[in-house]
Structures are given as C-alpha cells and as structure tokens.
Short mmCIF file of C-alpha atoms in Angstrom, two decimals:
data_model
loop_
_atom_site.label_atom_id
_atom_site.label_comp_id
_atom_site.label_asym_id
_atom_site.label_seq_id
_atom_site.Cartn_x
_atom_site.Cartn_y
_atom_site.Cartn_z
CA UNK A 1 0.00 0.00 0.00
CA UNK A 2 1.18 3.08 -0.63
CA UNK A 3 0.83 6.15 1.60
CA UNK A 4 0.54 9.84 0.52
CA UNK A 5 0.45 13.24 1.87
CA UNK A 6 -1.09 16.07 0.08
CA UNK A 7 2.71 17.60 -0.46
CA UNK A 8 3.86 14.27 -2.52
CA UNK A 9 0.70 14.52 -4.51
CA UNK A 10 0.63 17.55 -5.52
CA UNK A 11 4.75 17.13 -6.59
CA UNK A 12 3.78 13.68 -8.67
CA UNK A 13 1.14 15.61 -10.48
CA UNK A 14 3.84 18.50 -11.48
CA UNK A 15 6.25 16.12 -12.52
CA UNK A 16 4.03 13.25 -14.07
CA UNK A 17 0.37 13.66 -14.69
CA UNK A 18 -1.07 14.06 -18.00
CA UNK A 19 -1.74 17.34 -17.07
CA UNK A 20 1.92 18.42 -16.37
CA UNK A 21 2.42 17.01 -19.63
CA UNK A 22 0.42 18.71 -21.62
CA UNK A 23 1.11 22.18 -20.33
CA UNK A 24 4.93 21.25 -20.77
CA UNK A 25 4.27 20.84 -24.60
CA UNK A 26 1.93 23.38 -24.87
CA UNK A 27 4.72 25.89 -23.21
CA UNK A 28 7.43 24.07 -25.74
CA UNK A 29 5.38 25.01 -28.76
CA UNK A 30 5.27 28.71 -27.74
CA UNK A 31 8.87 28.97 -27.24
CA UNK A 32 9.35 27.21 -30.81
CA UNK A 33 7.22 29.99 -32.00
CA UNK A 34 9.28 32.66 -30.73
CA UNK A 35 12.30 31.39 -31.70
CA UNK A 36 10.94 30.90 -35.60
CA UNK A 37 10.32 34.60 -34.36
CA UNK A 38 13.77 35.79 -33.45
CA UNK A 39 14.98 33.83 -36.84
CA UNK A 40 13.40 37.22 -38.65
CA UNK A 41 16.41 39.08 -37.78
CA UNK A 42 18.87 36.45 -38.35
CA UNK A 43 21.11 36.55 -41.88
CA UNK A 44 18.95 33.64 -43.99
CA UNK A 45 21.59 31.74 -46.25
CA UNK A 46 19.39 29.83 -49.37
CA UNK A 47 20.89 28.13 -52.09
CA UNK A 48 18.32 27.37 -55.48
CA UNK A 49 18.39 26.40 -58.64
CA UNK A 50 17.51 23.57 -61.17
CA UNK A 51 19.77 21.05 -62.71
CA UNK A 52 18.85 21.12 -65.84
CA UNK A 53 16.14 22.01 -67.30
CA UNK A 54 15.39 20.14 -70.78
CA UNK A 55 13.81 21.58 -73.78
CA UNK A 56 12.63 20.42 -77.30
CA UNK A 57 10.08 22.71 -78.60
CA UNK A 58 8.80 24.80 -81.26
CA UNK A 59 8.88 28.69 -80.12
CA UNK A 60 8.01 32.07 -81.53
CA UNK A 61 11.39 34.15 -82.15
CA UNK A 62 11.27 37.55 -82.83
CA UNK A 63 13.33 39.03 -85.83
CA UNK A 64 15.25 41.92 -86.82
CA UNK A 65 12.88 43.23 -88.68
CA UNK A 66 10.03 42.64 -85.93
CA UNK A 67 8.32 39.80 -87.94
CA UNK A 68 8.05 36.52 -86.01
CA UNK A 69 8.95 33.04 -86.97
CA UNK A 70 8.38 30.00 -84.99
CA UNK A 71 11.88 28.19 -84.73
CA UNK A 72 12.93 24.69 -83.35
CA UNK A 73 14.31 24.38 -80.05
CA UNK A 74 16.30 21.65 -78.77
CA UNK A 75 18.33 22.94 -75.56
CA UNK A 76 18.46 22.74 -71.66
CA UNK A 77 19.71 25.26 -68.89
CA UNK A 78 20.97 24.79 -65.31
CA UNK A 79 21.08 27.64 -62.76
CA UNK A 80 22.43 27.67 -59.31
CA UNK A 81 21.90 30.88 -56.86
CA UNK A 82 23.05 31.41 -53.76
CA UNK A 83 21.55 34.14 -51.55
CA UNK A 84 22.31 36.23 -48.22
CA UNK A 85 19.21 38.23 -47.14
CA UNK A 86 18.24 40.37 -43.77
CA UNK A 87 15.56 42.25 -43.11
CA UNK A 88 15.90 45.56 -41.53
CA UNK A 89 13.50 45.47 -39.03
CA UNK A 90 13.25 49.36 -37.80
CA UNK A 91 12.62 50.55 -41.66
CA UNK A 92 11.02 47.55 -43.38
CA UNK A 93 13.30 46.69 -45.67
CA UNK A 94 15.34 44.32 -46.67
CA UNK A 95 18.65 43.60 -47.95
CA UNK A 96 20.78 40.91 -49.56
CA UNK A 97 23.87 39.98 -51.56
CA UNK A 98 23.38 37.31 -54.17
CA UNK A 99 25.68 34.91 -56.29
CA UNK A 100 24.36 32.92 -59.54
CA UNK A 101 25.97 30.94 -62.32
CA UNK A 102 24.06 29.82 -65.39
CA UNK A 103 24.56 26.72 -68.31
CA UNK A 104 23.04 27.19 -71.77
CA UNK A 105 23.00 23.81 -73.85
CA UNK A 106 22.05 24.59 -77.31
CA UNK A 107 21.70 20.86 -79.20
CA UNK A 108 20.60 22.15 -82.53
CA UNK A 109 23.90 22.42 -84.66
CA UNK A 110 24.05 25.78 -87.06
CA UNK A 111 27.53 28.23 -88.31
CA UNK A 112 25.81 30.87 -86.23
CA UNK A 113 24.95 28.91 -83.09
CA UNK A 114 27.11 28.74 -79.81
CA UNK A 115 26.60 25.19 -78.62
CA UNK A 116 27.20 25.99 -74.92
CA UNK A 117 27.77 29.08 -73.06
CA UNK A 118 27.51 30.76 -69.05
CA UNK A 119 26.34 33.77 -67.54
CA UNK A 120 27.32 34.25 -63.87
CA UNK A 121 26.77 37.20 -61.44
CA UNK A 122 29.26 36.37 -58.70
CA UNK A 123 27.88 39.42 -56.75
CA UNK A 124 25.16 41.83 -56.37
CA UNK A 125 23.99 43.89 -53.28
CA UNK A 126 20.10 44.69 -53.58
CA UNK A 127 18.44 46.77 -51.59
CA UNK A 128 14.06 46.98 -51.59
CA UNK A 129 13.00 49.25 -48.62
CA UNK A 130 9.27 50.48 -48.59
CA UNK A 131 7.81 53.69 -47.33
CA UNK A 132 4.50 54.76 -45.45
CA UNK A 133 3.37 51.16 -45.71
CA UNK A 134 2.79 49.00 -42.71
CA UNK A 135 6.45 47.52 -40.99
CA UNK A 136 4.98 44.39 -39.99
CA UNK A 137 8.27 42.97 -38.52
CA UNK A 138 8.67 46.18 -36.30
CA UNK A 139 5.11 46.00 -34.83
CA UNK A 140 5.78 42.44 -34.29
CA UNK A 141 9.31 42.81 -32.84
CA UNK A 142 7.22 44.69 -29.77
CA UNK A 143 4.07 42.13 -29.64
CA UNK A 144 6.15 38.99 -29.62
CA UNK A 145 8.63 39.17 -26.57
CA UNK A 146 5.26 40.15 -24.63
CA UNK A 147 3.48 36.95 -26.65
CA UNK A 148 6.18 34.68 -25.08
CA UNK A 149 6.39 36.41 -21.54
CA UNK A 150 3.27 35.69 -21.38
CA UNK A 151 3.23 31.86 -22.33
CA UNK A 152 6.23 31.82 -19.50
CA UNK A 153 3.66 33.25 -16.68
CA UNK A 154 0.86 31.30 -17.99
CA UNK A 155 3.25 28.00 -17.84
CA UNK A 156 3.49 28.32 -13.85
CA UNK A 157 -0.19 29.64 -13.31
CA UNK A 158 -1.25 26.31 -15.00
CA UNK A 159 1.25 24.48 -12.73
CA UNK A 160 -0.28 25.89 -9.58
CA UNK A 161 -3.65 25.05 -11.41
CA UNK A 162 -2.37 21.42 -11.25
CA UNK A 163 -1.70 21.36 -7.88
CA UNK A 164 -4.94 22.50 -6.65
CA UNK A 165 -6.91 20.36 -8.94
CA UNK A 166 -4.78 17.39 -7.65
CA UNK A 167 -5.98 19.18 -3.81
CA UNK A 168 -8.89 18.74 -4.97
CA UNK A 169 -8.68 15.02 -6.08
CA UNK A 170 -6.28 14.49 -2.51
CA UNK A 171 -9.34 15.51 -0.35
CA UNK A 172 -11.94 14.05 -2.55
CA UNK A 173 -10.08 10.17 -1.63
CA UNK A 174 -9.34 11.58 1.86
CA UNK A 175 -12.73 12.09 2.96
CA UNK A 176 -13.95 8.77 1.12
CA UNK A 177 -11.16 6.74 2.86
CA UNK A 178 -12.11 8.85 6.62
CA UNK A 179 -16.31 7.98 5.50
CA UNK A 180 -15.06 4.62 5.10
CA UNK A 181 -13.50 4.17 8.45
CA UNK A 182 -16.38 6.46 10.09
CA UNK A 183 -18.96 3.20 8.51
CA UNK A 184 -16.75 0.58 9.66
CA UNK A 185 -16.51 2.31 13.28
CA UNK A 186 -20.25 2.21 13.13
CA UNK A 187 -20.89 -1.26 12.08
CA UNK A 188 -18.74 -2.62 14.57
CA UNK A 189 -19.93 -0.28 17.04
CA UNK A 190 -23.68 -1.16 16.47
CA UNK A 191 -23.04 -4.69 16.73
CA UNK A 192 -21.61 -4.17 20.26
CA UNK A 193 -24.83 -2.50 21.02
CA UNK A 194 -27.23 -4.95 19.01
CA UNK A 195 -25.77 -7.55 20.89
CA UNK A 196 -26.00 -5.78 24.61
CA UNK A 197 -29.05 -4.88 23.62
CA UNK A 198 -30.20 -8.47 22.85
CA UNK A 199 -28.74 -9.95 26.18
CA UNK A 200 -30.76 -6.62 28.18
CA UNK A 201 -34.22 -7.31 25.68
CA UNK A 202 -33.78 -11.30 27.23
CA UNK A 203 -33.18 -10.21 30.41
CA UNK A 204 -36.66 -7.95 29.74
CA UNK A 205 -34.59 -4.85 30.87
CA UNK A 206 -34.98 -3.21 27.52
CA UNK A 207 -38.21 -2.69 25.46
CA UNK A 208 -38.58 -4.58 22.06
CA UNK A 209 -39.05 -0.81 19.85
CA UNK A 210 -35.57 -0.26 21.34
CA UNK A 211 -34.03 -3.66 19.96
CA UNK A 212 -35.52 -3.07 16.59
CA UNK A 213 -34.37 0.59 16.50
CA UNK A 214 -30.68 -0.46 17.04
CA UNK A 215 -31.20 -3.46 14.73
CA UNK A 216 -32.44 -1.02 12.17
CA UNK A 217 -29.07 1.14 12.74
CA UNK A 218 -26.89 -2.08 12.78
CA UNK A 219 -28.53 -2.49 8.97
CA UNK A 220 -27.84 0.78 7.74
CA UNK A 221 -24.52 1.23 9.03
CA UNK A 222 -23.84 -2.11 6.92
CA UNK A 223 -25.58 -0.80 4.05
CA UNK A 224 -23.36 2.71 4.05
CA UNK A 225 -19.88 0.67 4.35
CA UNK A 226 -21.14 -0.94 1.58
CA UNK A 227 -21.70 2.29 -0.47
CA UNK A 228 -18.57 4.09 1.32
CA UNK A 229 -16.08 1.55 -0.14
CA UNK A 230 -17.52 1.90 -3.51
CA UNK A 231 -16.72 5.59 -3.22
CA UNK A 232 -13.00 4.71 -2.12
CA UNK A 233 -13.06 2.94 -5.03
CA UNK A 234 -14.11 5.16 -7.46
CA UNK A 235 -12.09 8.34 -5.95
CA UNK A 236 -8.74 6.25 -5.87
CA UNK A 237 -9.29 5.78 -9.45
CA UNK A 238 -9.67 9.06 -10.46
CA UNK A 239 -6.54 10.01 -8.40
CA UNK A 240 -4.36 7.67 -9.69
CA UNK A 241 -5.89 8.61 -13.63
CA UNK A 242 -4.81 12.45 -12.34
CA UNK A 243 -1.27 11.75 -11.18
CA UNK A 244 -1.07 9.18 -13.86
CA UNK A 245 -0.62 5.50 -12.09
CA UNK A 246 -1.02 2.63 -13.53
CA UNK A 247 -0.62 -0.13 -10.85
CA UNK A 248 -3.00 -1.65 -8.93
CA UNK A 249 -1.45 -0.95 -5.89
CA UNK A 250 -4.07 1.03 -3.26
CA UNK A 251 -3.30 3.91 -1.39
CA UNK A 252 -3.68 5.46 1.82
CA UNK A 253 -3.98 9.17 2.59
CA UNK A 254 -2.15 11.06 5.34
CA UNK A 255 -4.05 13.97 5.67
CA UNK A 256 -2.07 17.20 6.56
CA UNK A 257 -1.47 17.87 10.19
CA UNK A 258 0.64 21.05 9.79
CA UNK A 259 -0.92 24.43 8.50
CA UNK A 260 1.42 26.86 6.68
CA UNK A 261 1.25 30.35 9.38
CA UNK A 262 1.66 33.53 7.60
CA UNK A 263 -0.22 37.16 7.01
CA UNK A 264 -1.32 38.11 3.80
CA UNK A 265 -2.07 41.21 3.00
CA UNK A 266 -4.59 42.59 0.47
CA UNK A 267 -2.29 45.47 -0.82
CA UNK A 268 0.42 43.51 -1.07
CA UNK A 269 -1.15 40.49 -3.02
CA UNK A 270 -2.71 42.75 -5.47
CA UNK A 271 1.08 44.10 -5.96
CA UNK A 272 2.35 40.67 -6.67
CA UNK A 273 -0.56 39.93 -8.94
CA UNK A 274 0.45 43.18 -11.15
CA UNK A 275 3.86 42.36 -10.90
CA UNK A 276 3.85 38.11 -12.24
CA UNK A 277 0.44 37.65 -13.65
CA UNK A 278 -0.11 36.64 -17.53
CA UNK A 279 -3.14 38.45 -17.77
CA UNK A 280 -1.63 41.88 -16.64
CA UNK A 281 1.19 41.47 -19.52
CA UNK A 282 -2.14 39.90 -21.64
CA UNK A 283 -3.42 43.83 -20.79
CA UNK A 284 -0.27 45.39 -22.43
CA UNK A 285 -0.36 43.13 -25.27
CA UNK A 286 -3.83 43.34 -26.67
CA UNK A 287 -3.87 47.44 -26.07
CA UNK A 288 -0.57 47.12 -28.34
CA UNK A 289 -2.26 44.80 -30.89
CA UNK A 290 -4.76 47.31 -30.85
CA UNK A 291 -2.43 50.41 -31.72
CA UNK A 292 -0.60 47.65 -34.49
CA UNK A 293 -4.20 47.22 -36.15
CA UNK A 294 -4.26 50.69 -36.28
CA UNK A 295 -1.20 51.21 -38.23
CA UNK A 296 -1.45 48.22 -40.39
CA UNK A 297 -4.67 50.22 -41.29
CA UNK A 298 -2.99 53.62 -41.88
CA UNK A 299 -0.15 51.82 -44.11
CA UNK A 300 -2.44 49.78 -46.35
CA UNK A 301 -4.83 52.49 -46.92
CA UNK A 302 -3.07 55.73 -47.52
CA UNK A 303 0.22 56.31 -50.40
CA UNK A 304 2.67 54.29 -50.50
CA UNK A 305 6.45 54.35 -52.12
CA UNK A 306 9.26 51.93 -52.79
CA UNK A 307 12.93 52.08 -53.66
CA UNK A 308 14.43 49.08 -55.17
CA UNK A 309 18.15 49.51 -55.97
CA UNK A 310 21.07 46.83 -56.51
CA UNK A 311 24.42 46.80 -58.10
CA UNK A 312 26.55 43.93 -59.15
CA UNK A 313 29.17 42.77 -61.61
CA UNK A 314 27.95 40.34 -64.74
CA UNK A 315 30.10 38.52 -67.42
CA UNK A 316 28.94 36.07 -69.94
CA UNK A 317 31.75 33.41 -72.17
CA UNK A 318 32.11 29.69 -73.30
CA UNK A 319 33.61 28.22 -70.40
CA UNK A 320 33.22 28.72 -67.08
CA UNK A 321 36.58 30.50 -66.07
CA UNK A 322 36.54 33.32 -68.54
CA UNK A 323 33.08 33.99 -66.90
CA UNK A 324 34.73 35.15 -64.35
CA UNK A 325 36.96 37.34 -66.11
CA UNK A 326 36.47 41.26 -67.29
CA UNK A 327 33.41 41.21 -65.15
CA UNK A 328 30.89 43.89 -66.45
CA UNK A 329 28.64 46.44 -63.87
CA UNK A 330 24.85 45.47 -63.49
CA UNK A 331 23.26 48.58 -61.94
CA UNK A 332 19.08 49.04 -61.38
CA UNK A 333 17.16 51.45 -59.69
CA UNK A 334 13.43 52.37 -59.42
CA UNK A 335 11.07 54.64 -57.26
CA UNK A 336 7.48 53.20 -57.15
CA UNK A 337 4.74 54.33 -55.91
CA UNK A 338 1.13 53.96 -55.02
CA UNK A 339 -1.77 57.13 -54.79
CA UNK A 340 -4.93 55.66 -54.11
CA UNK A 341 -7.14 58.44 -56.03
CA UNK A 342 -10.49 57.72 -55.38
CA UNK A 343 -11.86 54.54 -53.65
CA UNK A 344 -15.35 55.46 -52.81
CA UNK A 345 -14.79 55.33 -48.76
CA UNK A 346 -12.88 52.11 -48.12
CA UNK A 347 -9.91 53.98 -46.66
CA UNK A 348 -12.11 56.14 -44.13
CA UNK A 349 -13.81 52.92 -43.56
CA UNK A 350 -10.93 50.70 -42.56
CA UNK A 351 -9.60 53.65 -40.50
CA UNK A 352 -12.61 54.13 -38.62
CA UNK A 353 -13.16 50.41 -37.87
CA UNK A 354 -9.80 50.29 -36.54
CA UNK A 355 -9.85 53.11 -34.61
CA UNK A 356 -13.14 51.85 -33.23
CA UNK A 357 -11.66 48.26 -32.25
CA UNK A 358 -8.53 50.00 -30.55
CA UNK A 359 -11.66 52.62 -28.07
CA UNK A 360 -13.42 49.10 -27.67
CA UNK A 361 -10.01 47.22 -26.56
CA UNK A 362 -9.15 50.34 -23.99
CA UNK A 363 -12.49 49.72 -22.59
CA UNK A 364 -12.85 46.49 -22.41
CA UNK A 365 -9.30 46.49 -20.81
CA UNK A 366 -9.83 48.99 -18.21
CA UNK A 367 -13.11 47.09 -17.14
CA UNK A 368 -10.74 43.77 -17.37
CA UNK A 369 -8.35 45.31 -14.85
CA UNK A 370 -11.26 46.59 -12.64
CA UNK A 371 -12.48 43.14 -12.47
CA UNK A 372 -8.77 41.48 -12.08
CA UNK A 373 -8.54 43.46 -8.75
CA UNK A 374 -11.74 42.99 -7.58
CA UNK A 375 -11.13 38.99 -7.92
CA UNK A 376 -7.97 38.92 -6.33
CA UNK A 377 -9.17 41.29 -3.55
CA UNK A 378 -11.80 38.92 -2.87
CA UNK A 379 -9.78 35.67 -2.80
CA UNK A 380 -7.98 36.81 0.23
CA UNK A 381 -10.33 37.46 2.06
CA UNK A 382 -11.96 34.52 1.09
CA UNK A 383 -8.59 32.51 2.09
CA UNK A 384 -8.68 34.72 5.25
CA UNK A 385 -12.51 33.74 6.16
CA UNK A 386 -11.23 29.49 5.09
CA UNK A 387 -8.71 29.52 7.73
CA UNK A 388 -10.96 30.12 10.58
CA UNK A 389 -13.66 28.17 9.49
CA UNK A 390 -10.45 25.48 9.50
CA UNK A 391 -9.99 26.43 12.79
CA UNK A 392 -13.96 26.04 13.93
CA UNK A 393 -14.18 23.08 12.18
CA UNK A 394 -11.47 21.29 14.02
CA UNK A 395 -12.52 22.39 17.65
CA UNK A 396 -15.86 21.40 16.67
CA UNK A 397 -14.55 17.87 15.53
CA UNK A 398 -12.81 17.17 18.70
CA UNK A 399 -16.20 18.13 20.81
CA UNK A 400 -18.41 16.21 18.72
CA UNK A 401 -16.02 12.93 18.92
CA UNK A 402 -15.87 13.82 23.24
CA UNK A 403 -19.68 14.36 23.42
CA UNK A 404 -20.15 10.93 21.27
CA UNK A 405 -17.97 9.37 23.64
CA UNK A 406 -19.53 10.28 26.79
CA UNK A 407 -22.93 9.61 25.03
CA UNK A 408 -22.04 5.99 24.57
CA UNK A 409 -20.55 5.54 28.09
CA UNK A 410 -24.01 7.14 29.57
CA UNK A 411 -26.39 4.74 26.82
CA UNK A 412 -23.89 1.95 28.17
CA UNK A 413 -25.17 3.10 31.94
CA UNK A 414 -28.42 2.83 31.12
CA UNK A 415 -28.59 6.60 31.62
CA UNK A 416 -30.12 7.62 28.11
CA UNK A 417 -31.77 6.10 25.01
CA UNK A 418 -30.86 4.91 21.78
CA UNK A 419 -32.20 7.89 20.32
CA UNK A 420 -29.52 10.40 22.14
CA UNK A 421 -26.75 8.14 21.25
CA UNK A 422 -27.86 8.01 17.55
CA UNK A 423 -27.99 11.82 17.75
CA UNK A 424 -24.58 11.96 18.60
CA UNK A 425 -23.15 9.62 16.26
CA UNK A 426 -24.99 11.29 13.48
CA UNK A 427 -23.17 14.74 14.71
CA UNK A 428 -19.97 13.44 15.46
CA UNK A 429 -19.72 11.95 11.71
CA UNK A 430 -20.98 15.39 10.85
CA UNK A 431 -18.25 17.34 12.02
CA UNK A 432 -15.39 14.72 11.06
CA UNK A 433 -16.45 15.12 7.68
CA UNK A 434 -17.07 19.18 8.25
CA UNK A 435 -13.38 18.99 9.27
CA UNK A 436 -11.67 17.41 6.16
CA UNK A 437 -14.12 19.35 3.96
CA UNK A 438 -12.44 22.54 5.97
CA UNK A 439 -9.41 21.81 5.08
CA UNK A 440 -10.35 20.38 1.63
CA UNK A 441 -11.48 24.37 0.88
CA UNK A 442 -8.44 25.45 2.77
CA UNK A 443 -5.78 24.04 0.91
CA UNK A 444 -7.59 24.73 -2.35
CA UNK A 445 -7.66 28.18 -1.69
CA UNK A 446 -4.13 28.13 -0.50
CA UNK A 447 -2.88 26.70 -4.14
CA UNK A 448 -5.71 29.30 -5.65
CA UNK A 449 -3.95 32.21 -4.07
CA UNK A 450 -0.83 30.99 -5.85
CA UNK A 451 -2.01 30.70 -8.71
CA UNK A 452 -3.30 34.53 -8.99
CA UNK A 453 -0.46 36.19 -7.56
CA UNK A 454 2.42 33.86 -8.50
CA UNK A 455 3.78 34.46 -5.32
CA UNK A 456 4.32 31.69 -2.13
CA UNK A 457 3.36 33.78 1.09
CA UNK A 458 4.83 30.91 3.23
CA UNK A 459 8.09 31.52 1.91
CA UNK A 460 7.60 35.26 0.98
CA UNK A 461 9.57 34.82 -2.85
CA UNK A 462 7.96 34.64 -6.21
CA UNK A 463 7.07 31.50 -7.55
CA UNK A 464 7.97 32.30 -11.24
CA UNK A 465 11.46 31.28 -12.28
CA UNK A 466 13.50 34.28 -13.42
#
C-alpha cells in the first residue's frame, strides 16, 4: 500500500500527470514559435536552382525586322543561386547579396549557333525598402517578446492550477477513505450494542421498539460501508488517472497535520498579482495589438512608395573561367509608388473600424483590470474567512467525537436512550467530515492564491522562475 500526503501529490502531479504534460508541450510550442520569431532578424543563407532544365520545342522568335517566326528548339539550362538576405527590421526593408551561375546547352547544330555558353553574377547587393506602408516585422518585434512572456507566466499559473486540482482530487479520496472508516466504526460499534441490547431485551430490561431501533441502525450502518467503499473505489481511481498510475497498488492518505502560518495582506497580493500575472502582460499586449491594427490600417490604406536599388558585376563566355573574367557592372534602380485616387470610402472605412476596435479594446481592458482586482481582492479574504472556518471546524470535531464518547458511556449506563446516542453519532460523523471538507477548501484556496499572484506567502519569494 502506498501512503501519501497532500505535499507528494501535488509534486507527482507537477512532474508526471497528463496534465503536467500537456502544459509542458503546450509551453514548448510557444517557445518554438518565438524562436521561428527571433529567426526574422537572423542573416537567412538559401541556395536554389535547377539542374537542368530540358527543352525540345517549337517557339516564336522575334526578328530583326520585328516579324516573327516559330523556330525549333532543342536545348536545356541549369542555374544555381546562392543568396544572403536580412531584413531591416526598424525601416522595413530588406537587404541581400546574391551569387548565380548559369549553363546554356544549345543541341541544334548551325555556323551561327554557340553550342554551350555561361552567364554568372558572382555578386550583387540589392536593396528593396518600402515607405508609409505597414512595418509588420517592427510591430511584431514589440508584440512577440510580450506573446512569449506571457506563455512563461501562464506555464506556472497552470502548474499551480495542477496542484490544486490534484488538492482537490487528494481531499476528494481523503474524505472517502475517513467515511469509510467512520462506517466501519459504526458497524462494529452497532453490533456491540445490538448484541447488549439483545442480552438486556432477554433479560426484559430493555423494550422490544428499542431492539428493533438499534437493529435497524446495525442495517444501515452495513448498508453505508457498503456504499462508502464503492466511493474509495471510485475516488482512488480518479486520483491515480490524475497523477497518472497505472498499478493496482491502493493507497492510503495522510491527511495534513501542519498548516502553513503567515499574514497576507490585500495590498500587497494585489502588488504581486500586477507584478507576475499573464493576464496583466495579456493587458499590455492586446492594447498594443490594438495600436498595431491601427497602423497596419494607416499603411495599407493611404500612399505608399518603394525604392528598389542593386548593383553587381555580370560577365557572360564559353567556359566557365573566362566567366569570371572582365566582369561587367549590373546597376538598377526604381522609385514606385502607389496614390490611391479615389476609392469610394474604403480607406475612411478601414480607419474608422480600426480606430473603433482600438476605443473598444481600452475599454474592455480597463473594465478587465477593474475586475482582475476585484477577484484577487476577494480571494484573500476569502482565504482569510477558510482559515478560521479550518480552525472552527477542528474544535468542533474534537467536541463532537468527546460528546459521542460520553454519550455511549451514559447509553452503556443505562442513563439515556438509543435515540440520544444516535444523535450523537450522526453529529460526530458530521463534524469529522465538516473537518476534512475545511481543510479540503483550505488548501484549495491556499494553491488558488498561488495561482493569482504567483507568489508563495509561506516563503515570501515569487514563484515564477527568473
């Protein structure tokens, strides 16, 4: 058998349950994203090309004179490039430095024809940078650190989630197993009574209602161990599903006997909460995908202009080291641009449903943060208000089992009737099970307050890992 304590639960359902699992992949896949992120403003080496490509065709080839006569062609080309491109985040463009070599196979045999020849451009620097448009990658170079800092928070909320869902599954088997040994207490102690009360109904010292009453309890105690160990049943299962066991092997519960002493403060929760939270960096983020809506609106309605420039040596010959010799300049330039002259509203339009989203997000946000204090306000004093009701709860157990006990010892005596002695069993197994449901709400609260403020009051740090 093996025994637990809520402390070794909640660590195997960090460290093995399906749960952990699956927030440990879902937290890998967001830092794969950010890193295909960061990649953006990493050099990007590519090498292309085709080798060859085969041709045997008829095609239209335009003469001196401008007339055109379909010719036979027979031929096949290779090309290899290689390329060295960054984008330039802060202006939105993009530049690169680029190598190629080409093959010409001409198969068709003629006085005039060159059977094989190369072109190369061993370099050229090209330069394509954009303006007034939308800079996607500089919008995104602000959004996406926040995107990932907030994966990394939400990674240890969910972990403190996991620990008090597996509180919850703890005290859910502890008070089955306790409501298990609460019935078998009662069976055995109603069959010390049914058979006193036999030897006393014999003896004609007891009336027969009496005997049946405490028969009748004897019965139903049976019947409830019956039902109780089904329920030990069915919450082990679940617990060991949670923390992901597979034996067979049953387990016994030591419920907590120590309770973590420390003050928490309202004011100085709610500063925690600001400070770790997801949802607070979840605040900044969605107020600065507002303002990046906003702009991608402003660049993709308005004018827009491009430069495109590049410069680069060229050569063309028969083999493939003269290619490489007298090299030639390759210069381009161009200015584009784009005046959107009349488009019959969709510009306003696009602007003004932006600029409407981004007053909606500020609102909504504002009411979001309202409502974010408010909860976490509310949860300490709720955790405040749990442990005295923990500490009720227990005083009230330990009266309850001492008023039971002197019960018995007076229905023993002769002193009082079944009926007292039932009324204190029935409130005695009351306020056991009021206990471990106290500390049941206790220590979920305790993992809940966690969980919202990402800090551990008992040992006055932050939880997150820096």
């Amino acid at each position: 058998m093996r025994l637990f304590t809520l402390a070794e639960v909640v660590r195997q359902a960090k460290e093995n349950s399906p749960s952990y699992r699956y927030t440990s992949v879902l937290f890998e896949n967001k830092q794969w994203q950010y890193k295909s992120f960061k990649a953006n403003f990493l050099p990007q080496l590519n090498l292309n090309g085709y080798l060859p490509e085969y041709n045997k065709n008829i095609v239209p080839v335009l003469q001196p004179n401008g007339s055109i006569i379909p010719q036979p062609n027979h031929s096949a080309a290779s090309a290899l490039a290689l390329s060295l491109g960054q984008e330039v985040w802060f202006t939105g463009g993009y530049i690169s430095i680029n190598s190629n070599i080409n093959r010409f196979d001409d198969f068709i045999e003629g006085k005039e024809r060159i059977p094989r020849r190369y072109t190369a451009v061993p370099a050229t620097i090209t330069f394509n940078q954009p303006f007034f448009g939308y800079r996607w990658l500089k919008w995104e170079n602000k959004v996406q650190p926040l995107r990932y800092e907030e994966a990394r928070r939400d990674y240890w909320e969910r972990m403190e989630g996991i620990a008090e869902e597996a509180t919850s599954h703890f005290f859910s088997l502890l008070l089955s197993q306790i409501s298990l040994q609460i019935a078998e207490k009662n069976v055995s102690t109603n069959e010390i009574l049914y058979k006193n009360a036999q030897e006393r109904f014999s003896k004609g010292s007891m009336p027969e209602n009496e005997l049946l009453q405490i028969e009748l309890s004897l019965l139903n105690s049976r019947q409830n161990l019956e039902q109780t160990t089904l329920d030990v049943e069915g919450s082990t299962l679940r617990l060991k599903i949670y923390l992901g066991l597979t034996d067979d092997e049953p387990i016994m519960l030591v419920p907590p006997s120590e309770i973590p002493e420390f003050a928490v403060d309202e004011k100085f929760a709610l500063e925690q909460a600001h400070k770790y939270r997801q949802r607070i960096i979840g605040f900044k983020r969605e107020l600065l995908e507002a303002e990046m809506s906003m702009a991608r609106a402003k660049g993709e309605t308005g004018a827009t202009a491009s430069l495109f420039a590049s410069f680069g040596l060229t050569q063309q010959a028969k083999n493939i080291p003269d290619v490489y010799q007298q090299l030639s300049e390759q210069q381009r330039l161009r200015i584009g641009f784009n005046i959107p002259v009349m488009d019959w509203g969709r510009s306003d339009a696009r602007l003004g449903t932006a600029k409407a989203n981004q007053e909606l997000v500020k609102a909504n946000v504002e009411q979001q943060r309202i409502n974010f204090d408010q909860d976490i306000y509310l949860n300490v004093k709720r955790f405040k208000v749990l442990r005295n009701q923990m500490a009720v709860a227990k005083r009230t157990d330990e009266i309850a089992e001492k008023r039971y006990t002197l019960t018995k010892e007076r229905y023993l005596d002769g002193q009082i009737g079944i009926l007292d002695l039932n009324v204190a069993t029935e409130e005695r197994d009351k306020a056991t099970r009021s206990y471990v449901s106290a500390l049941r709400n206790f220590w979920m609260a305790y993992y809940n307050l966690r969980q919202i403020t990402l800090y551990d009051f008992e040992l006055n740090k932050p939880i997150i890992a820096e």
